[in-house]
Coordinates of N, CA and C in Angstrom, one line a residue:
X1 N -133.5 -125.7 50.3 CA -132.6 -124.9 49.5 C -131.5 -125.7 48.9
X2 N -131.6 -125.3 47.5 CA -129.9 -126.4 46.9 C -128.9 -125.9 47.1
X3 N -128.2 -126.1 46.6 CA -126.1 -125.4 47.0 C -126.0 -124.4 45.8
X4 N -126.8 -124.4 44.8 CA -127.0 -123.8 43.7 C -127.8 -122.7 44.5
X5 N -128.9 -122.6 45.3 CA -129.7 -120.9 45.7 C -128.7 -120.6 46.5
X6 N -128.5 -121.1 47.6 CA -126.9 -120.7 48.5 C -126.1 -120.6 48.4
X7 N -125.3 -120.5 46.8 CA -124.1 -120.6 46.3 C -124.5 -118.8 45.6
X8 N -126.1 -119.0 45.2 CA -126.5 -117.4 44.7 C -126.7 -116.3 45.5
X9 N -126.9 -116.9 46.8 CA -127.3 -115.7 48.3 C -125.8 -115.7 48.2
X10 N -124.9 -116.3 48.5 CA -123.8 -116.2 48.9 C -122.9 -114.8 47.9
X11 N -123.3 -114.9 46.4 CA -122.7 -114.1 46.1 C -123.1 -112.9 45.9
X12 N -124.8 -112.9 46.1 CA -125.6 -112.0 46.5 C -125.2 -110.7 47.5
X13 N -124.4 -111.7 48.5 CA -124.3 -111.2 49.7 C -122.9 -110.7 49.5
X14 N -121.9 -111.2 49.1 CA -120.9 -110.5 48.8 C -120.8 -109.3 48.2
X15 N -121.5 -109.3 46.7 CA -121.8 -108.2 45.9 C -122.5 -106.9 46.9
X16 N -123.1 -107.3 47.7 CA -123.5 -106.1 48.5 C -123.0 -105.7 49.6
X17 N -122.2 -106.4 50.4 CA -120.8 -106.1 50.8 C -119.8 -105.0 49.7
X18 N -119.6 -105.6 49.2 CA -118.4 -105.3 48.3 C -118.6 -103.3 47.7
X19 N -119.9 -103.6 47.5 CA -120.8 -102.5 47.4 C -120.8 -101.1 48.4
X20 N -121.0 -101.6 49.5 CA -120.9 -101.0 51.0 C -119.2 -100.9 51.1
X21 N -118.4 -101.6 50.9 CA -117.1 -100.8 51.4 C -116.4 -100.1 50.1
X22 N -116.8 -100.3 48.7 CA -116.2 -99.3 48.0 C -116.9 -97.5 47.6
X23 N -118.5 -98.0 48.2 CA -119.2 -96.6 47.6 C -119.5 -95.8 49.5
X24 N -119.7 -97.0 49.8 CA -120.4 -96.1 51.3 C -119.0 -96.1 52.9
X25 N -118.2 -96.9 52.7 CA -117.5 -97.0 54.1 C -115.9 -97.1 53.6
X26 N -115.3 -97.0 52.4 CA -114.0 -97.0 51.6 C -113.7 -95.6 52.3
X27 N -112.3 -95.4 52.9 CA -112.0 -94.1 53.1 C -111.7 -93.0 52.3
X28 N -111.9 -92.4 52.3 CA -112.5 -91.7 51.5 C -110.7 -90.6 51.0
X29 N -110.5 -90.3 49.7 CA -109.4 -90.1 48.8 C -109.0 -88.8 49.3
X30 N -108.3 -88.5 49.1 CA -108.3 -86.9 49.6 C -108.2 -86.1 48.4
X31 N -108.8 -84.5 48.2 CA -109.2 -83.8 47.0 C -108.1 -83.6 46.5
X32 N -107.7 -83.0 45.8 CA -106.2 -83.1 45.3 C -105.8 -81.4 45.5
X33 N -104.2 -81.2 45.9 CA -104.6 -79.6 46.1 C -105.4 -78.6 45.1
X34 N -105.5 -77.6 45.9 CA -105.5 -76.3 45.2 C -104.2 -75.6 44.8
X35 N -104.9 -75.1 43.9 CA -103.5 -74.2 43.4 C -103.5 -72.6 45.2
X36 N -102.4 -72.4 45.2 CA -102.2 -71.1 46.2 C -103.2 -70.4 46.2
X37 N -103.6 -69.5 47.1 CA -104.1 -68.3 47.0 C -103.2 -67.0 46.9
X38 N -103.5 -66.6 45.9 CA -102.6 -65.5 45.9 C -102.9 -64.6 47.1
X39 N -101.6 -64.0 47.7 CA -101.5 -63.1 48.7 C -102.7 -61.7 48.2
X40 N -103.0 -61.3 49.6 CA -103.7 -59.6 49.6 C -102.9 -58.7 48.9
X41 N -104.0 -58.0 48.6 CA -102.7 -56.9 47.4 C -101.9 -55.8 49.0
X42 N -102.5 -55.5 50.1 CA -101.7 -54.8 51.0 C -101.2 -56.1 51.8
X43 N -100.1 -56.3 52.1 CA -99.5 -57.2 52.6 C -98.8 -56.9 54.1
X44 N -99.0 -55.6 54.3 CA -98.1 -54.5 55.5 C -99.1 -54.8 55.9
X45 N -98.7 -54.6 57.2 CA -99.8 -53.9 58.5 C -100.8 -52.6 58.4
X46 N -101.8 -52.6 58.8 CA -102.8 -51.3 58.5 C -101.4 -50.1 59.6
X47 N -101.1 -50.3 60.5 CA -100.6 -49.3 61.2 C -99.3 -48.7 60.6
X48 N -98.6 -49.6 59.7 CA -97.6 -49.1 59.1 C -97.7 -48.2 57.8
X49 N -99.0 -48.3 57.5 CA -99.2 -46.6 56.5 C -99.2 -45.8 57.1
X50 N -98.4 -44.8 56.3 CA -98.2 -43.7 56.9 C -99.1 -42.0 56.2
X51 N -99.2 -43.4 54.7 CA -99.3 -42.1 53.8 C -99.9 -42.6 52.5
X52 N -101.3 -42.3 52.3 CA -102.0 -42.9 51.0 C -102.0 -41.7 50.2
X53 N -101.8 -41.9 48.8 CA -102.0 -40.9 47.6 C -102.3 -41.4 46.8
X54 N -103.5 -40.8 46.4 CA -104.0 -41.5 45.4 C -104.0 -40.2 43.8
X55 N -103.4 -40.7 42.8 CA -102.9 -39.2 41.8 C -103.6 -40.2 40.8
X56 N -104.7 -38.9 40.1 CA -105.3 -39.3 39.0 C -105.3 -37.6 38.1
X57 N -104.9 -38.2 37.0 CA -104.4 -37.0 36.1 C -103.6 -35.7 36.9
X58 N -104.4 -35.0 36.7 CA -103.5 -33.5 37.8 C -103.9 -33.6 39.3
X59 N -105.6 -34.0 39.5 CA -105.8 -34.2 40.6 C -104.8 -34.7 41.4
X60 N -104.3 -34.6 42.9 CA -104.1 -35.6 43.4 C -104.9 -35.4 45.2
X61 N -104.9 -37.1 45.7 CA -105.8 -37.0 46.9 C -104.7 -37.6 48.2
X62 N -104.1 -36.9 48.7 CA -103.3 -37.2 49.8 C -103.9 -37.1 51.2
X63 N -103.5 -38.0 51.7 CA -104.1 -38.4 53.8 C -102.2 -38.5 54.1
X64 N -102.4 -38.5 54.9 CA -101.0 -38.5 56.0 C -101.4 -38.6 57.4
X65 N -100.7 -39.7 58.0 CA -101.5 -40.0 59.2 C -100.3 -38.9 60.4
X66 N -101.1 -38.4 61.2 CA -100.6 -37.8 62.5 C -101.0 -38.4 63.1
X67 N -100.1 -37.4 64.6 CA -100.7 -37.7 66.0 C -102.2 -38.0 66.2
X68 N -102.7 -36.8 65.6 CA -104.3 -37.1 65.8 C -105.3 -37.4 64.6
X69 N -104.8 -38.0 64.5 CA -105.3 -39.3 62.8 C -104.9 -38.9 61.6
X70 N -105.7 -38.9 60.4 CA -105.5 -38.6 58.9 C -106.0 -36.9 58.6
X71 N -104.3 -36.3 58.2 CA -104.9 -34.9 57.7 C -104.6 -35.1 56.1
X72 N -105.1 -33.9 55.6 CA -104.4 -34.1 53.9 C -103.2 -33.2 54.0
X73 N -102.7 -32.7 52.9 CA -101.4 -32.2 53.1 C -101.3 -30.5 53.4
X74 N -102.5 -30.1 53.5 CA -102.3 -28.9 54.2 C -102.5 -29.0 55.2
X75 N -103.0 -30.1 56.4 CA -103.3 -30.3 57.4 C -104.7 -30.3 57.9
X76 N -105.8 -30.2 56.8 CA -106.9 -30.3 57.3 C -107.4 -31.9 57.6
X77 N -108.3 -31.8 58.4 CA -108.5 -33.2 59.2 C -109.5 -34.5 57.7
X78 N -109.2 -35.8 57.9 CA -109.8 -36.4 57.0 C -110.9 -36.9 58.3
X79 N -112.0 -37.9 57.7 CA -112.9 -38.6 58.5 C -111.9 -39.9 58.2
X80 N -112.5 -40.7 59.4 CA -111.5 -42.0 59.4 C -112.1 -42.9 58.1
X81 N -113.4 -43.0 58.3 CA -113.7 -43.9 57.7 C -113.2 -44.4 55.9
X82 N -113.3 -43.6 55.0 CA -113.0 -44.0 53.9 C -111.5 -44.1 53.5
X83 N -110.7 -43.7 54.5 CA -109.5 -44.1 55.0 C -109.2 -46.1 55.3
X84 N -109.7 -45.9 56.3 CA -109.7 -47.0 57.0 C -110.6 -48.2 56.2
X85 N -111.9 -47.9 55.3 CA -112.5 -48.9 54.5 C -111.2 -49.0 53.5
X86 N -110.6 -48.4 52.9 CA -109.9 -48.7 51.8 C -108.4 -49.3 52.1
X87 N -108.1 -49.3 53.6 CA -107.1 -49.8 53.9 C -107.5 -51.5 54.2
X88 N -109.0 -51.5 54.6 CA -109.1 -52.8 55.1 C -109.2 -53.3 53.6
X89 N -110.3 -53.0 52.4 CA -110.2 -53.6 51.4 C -108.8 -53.8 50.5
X90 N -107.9 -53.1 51.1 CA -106.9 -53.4 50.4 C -106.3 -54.6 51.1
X91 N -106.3 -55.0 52.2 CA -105.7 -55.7 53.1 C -106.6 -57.2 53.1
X92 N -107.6 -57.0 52.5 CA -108.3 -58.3 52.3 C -108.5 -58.7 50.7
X93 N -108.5 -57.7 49.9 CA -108.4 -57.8 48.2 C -107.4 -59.0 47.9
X94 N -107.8 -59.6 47.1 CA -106.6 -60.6 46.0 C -106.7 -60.6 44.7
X95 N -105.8 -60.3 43.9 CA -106.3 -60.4 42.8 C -106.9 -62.0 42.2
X96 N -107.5 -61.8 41.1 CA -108.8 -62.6 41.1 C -107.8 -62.9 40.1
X97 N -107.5 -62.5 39.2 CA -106.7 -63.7 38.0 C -105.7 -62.7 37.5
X98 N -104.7 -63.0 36.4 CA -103.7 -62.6 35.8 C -104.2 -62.6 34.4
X99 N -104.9 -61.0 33.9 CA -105.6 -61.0 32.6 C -104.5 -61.3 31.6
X100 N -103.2 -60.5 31.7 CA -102.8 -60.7 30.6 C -101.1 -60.4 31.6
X101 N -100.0 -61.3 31.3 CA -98.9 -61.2 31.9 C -97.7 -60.2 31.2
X102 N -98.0 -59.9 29.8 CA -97.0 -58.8 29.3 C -97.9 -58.6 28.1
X103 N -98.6 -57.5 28.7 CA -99.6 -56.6 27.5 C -98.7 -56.0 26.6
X104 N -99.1 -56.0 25.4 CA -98.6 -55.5 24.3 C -98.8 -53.7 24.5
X105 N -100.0 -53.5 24.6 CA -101.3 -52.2 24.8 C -101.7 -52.5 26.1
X106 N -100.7 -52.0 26.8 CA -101.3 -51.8 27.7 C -103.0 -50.8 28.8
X107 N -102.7 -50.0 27.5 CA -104.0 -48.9 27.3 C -105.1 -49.7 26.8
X108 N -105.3 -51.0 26.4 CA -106.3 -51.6 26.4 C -107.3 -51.7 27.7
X109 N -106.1 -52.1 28.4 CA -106.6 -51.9 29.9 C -106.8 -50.9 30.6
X110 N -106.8 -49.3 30.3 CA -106.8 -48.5 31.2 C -105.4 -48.3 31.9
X111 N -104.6 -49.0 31.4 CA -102.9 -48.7 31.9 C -102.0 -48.1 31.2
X112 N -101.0 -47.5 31.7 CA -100.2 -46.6 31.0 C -99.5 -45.0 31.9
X113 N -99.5 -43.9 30.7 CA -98.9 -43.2 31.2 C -99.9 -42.1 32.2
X114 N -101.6 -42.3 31.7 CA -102.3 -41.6 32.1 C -103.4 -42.3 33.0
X115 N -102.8 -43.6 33.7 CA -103.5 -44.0 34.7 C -103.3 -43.9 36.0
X116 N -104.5 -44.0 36.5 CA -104.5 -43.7 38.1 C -103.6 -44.4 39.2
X117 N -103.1 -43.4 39.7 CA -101.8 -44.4 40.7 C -102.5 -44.4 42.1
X118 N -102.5 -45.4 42.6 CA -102.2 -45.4 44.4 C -101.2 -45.9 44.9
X119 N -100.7 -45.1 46.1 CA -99.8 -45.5 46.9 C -100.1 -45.3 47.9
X120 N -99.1 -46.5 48.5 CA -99.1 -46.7 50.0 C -97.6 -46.5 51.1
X121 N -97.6 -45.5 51.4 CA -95.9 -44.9 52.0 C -96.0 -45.1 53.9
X122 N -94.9 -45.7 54.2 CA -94.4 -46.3 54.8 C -93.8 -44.4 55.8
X123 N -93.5 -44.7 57.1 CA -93.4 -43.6 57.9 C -92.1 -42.7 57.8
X124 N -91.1 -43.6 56.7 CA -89.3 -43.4 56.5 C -89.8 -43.0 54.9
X125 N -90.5 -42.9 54.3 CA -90.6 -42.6 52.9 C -90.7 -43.7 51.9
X126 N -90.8 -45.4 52.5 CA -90.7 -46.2 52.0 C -91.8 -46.7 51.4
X127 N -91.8 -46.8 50.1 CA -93.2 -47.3 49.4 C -93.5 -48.9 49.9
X128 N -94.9 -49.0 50.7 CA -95.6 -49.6 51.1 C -96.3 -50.7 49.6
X129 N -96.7 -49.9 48.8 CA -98.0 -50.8 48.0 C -97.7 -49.8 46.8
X130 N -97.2 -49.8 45.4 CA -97.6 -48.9 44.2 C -98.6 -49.8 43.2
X131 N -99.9 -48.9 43.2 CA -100.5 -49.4 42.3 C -100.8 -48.8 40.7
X132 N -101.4 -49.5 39.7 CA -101.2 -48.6 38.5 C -102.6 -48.9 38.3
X133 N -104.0 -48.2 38.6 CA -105.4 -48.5 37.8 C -105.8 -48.3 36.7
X134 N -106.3 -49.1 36.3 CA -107.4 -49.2 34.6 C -108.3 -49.0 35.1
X135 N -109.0 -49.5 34.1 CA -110.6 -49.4 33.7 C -111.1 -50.6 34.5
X136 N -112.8 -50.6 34.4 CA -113.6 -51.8 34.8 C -113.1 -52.4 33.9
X137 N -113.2 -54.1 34.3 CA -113.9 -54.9 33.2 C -115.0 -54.7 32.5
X138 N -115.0 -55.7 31.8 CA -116.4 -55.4 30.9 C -118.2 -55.3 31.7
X139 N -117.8 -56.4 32.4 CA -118.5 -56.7 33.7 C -119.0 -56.1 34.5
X140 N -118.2 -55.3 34.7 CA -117.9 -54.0 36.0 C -118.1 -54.6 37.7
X141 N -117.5 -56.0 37.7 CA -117.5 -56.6 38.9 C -115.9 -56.8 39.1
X142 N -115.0 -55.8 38.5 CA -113.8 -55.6 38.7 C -112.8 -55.0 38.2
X143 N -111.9 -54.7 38.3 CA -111.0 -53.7 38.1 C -109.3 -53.8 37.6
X144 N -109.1 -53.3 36.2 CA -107.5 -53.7 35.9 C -106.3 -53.2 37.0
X145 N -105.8 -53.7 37.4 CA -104.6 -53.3 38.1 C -103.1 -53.5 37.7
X146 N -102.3 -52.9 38.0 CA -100.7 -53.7 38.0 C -99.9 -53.1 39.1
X147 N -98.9 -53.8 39.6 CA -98.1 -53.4 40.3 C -96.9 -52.7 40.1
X148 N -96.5 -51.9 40.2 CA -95.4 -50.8 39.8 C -93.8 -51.4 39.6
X149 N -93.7 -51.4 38.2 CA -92.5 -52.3 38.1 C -93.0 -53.8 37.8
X150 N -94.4 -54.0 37.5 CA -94.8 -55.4 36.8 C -96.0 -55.0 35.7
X151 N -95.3 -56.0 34.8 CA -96.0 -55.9 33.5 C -97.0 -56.5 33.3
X152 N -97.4 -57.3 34.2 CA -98.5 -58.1 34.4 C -100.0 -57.8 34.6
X153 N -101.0 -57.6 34.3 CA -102.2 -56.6 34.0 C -103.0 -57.7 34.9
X154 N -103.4 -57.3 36.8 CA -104.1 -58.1 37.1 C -105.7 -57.8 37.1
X155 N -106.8 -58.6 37.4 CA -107.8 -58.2 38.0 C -108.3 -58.4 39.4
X156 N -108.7 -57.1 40.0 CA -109.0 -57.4 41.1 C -110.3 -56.7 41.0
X157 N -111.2 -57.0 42.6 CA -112.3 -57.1 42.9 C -113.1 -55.4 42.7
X158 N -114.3 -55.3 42.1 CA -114.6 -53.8 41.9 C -115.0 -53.2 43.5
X159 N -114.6 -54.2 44.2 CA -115.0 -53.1 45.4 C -114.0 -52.0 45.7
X160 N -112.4 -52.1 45.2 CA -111.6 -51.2 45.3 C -111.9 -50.2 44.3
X161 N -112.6 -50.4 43.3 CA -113.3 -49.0 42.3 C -114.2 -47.9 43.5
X162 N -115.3 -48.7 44.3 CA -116.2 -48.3 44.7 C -115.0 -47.8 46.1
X163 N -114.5 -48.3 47.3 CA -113.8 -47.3 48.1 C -112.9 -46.3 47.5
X164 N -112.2 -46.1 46.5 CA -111.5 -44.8 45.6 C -112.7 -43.9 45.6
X165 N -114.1 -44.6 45.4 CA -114.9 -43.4 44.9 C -114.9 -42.3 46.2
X166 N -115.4 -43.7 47.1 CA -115.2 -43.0 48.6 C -114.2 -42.1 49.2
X167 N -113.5 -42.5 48.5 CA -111.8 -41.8 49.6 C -111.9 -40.3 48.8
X168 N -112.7 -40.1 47.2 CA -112.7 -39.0 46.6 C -113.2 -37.9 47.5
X169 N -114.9 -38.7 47.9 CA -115.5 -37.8 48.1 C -115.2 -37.2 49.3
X170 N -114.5 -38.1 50.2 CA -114.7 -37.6 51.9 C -113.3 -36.6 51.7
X171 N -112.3 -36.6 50.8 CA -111.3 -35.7 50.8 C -111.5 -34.8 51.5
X172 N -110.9 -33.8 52.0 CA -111.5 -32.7 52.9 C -111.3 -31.6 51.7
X173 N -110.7 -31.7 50.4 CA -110.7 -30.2 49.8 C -111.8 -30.6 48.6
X174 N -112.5 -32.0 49.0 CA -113.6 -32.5 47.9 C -114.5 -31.7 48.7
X175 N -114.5 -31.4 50.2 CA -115.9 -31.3 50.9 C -115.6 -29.7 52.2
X176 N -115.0 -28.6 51.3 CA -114.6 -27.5 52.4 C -115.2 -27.2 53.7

């Protein structure tokens, strides 16, 4: 072998070194953050509602928790469940983006003076959660929202369309 093939193994051998520590054994960069997760739209404890109402046009659908679970407001008994789904979806929901931060029209969205409110009241009379609903998206894999006293038109997950449907039907004066 000359000093000329050995001089070419030699860099041969480097180059595939060099290779191995920048693609396969280089430590490895770290991803660069995420932006935050925006908080759950219920942010209270499930135990500290006291009192869900949900008012769409004249209708309205009230639970009030007692001694012996959810009555509505004349004291007929609720079933737990569509209670309790809609507390947990609320408690795990985030909103998924910020469609529009100061709608001009806000009735584009299903918001305004004739949109569906839920609330969430605290055991002293203290509002827990005010929300203001729109319409689906276009989509219908989600739902306009705002928060009461924000101008900001979010979207969140259509699973909260589909537990309201729930919480309608189980009402006790939906089902005498």
């Amino acid at each position: 072998m000359t000093a000329r093939g050995t001089a070419l193994l030699v860099a041969l051998l480097a180059t595939l070194a060099g290779y191995l520590w920048v693609v396969e054994l280089a430590p490895r960069r770290a991803a660069p953050p995420t932006a935050a997760e925006a908080p759950p739209i219920r942010t209270v404890p499930t135990a500290a509602v006291a009192r869900v109402e949900l008012a769409e046009g004249e209708r309205r659908v009230t639970a009030v928790r007692g001694e012996r679970g959810w009555t509505d407001a004349a004291g007929r008994p609720w079933s737990e469940g569509a209670l309790s789904d809609l507390l947990a979806a609320l408690g795990a929901l985030r909103p998924l983006t910020t469609v529009d931060p100061d709608p001009a029209v806000p009735g584009d969205y299903g918001l305004g003076p004739g949109a569906r409110r839920l609330e969430l009241i605290a055991a002293d009379g203290r509002p827990l959660l005010a929300l203001e609903l729109g319409e689906r998206n276009p989509a219908w894999t989600g739902l306009y929202a705002r928060r009461a006293g924000e101008p900001a038109v979010l979207l969140v997950g259509g699973v909260l369309g589909w537990e309201l449907e729930k919480l309608r039907q189980a009402a006790p004066e939906a089902n005498p």
